Backbone as CSV, one residue per row, in Angstrom:
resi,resn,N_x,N_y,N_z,CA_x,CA_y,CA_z,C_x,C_y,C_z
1,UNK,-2.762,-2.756,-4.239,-3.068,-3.849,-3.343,-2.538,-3.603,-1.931
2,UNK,-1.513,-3.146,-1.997,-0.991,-2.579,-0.485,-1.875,-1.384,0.760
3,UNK,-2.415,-0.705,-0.172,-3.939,-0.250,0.468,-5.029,-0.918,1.023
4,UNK,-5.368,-2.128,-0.028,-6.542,-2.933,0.468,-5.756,-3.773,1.286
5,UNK,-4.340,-4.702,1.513,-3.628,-5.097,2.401,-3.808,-4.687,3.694
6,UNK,-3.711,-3.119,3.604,-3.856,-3.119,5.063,-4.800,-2.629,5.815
7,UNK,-6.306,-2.986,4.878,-7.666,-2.497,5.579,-7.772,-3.992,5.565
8,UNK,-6.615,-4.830,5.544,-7.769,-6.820,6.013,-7.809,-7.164,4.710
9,UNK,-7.824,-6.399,3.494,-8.337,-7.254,1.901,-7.036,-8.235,2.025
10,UNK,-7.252,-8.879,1.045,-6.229,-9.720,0.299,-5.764,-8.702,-1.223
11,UNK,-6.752,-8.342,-1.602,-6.111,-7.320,-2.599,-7.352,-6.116,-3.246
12,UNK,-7.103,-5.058,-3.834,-8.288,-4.472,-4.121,-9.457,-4.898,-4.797
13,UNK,-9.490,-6.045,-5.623,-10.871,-6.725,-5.893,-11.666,-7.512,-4.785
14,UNK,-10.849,-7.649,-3.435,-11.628,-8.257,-2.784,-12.195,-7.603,-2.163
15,UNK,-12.102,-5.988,-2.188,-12.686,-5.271,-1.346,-14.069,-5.482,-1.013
16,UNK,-14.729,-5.269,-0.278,-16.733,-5.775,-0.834,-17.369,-4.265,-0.687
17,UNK,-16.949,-3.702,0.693,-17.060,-2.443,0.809,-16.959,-1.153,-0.013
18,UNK,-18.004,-0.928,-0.274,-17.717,-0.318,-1.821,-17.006,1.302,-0.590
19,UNK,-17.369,2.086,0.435,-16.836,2.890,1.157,-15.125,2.313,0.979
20,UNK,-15.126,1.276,1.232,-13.678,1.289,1.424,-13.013,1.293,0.496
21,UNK,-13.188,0.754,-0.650,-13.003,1.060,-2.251,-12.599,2.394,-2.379
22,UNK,-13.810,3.248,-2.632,-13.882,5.060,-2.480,-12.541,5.455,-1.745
23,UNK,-12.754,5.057,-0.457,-11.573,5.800,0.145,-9.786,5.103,-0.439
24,UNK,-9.551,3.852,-0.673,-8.487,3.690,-1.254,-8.153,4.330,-2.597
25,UNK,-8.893,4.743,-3.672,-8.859,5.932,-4.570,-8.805,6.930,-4.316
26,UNK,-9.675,7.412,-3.427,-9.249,9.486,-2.970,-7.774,9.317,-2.153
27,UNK,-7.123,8.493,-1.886,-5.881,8.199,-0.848,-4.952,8.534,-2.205
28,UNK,-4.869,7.952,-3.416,-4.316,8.094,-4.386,-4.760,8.766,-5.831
29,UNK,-5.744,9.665,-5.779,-6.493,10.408,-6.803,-5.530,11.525,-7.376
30,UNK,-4.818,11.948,-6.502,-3.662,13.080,-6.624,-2.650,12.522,-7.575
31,UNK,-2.160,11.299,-7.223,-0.972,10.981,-8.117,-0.643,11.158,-9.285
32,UNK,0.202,10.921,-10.021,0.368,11.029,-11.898,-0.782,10.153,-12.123
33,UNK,0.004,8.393,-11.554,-0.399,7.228,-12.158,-2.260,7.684,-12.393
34,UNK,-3.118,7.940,-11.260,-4.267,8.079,-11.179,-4.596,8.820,-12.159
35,UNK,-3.927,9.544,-12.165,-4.354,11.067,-13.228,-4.403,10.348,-14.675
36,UNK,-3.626,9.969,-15.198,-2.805,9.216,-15.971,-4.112,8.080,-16.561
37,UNK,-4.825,7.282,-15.716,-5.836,6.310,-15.848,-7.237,6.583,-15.825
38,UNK,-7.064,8.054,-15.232,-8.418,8.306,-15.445,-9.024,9.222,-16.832
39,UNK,-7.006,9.940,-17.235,-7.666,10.719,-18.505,-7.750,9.747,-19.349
40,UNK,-7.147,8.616,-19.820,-7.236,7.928,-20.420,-8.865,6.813,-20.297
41,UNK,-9.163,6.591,-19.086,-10.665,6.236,-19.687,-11.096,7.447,-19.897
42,UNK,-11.552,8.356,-19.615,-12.363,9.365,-19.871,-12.584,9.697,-21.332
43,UNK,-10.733,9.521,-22.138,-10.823,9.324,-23.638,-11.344,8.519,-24.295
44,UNK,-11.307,7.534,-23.440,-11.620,5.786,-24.161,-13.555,6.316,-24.093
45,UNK,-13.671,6.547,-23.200,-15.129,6.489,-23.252,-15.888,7.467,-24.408
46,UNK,-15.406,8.912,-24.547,-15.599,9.997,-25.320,-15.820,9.281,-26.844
47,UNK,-14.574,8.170,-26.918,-14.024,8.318,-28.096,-15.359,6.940,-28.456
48,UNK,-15.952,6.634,-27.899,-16.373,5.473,-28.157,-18.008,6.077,-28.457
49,UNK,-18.530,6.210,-29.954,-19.789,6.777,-29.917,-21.330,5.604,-29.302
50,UNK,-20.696,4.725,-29.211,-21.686,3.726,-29.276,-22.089,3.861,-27.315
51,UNK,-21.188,4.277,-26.503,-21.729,4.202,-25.081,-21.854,5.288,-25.395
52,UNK,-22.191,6.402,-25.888,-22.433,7.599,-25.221,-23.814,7.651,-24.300
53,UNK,-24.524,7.006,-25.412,-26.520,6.963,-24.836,-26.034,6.592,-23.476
54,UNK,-25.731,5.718,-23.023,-25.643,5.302,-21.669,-25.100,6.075,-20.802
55,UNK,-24.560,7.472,-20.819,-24.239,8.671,-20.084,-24.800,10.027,-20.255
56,UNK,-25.719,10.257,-21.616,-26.340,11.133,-21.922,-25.491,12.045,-22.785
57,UNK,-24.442,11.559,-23.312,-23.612,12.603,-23.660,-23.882,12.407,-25.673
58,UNK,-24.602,13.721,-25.983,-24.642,13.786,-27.361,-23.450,13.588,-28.600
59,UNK,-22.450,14.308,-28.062,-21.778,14.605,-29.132,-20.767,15.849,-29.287
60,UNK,-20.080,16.091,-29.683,-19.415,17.116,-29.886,-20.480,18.442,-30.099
61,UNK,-20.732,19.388,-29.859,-21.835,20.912,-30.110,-22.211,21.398,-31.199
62,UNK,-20.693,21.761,-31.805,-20.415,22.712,-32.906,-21.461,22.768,-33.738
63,UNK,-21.436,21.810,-34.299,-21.784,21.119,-35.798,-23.561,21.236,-35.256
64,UNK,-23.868,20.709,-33.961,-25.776,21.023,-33.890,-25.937,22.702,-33.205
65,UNK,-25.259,23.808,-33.956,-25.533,25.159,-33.436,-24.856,25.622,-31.778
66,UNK,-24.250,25.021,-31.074,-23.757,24.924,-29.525,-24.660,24.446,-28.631
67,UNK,-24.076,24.894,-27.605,-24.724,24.125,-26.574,-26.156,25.143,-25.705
68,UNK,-26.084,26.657,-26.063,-26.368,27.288,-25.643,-28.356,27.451,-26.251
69,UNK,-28.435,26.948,-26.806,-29.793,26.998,-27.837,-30.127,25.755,-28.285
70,UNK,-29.787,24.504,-27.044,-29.825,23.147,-27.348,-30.392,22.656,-25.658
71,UNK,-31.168,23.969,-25.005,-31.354,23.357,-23.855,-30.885,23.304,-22.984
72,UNK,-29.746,23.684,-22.883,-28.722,23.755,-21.809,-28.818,24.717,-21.066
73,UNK,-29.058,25.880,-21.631,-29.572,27.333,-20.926,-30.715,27.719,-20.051
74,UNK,-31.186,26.762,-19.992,-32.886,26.790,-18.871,-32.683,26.212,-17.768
75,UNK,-31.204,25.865,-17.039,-31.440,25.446,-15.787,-31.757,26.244,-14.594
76,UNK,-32.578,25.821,-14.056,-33.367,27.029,-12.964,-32.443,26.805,-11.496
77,UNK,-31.600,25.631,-11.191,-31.018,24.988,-10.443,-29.678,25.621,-9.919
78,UNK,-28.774,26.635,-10.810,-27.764,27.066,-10.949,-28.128,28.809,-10.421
């Protein structure tokens, strides 16, 4: 809150500016705490099979042959 304090917020939910949002996170992206909150959703989300559809993310590889003969190998983009 001391970030959004002193861009004028009253606290970081009041931000409206979604730019200014962005930049009060990359100001603190480095830290433990950040580090710390983001591996932890990142787990929360993984671990949760029911959102995956909503990010595209199948599944663990192994078990459907890898990733390499599942489509993944034809990007012309790279």
């Amino acid at each position: 809150d001391k970030l959004a304090q002193e861009k004028g917020y009253a606290d970081y939910l009041s931000a409206s500016w979604e730019d200014d949002r962005i930049e009060m996170l990359k100001s603190i992206e480095d830290s433990s705490f950040f580090q710390t909150v983001r591996g932890n959703l990142v787990t929360g989300l993984y671990n949760q099979k029911e959102v995956w559809p909503l990010f595209g993310y199948e599944g663990e590889s192994y078990s459907k042959g890898g990733y390499i003969n599942r489509g993944y190998n034809d990007i012309n983009w790279v």
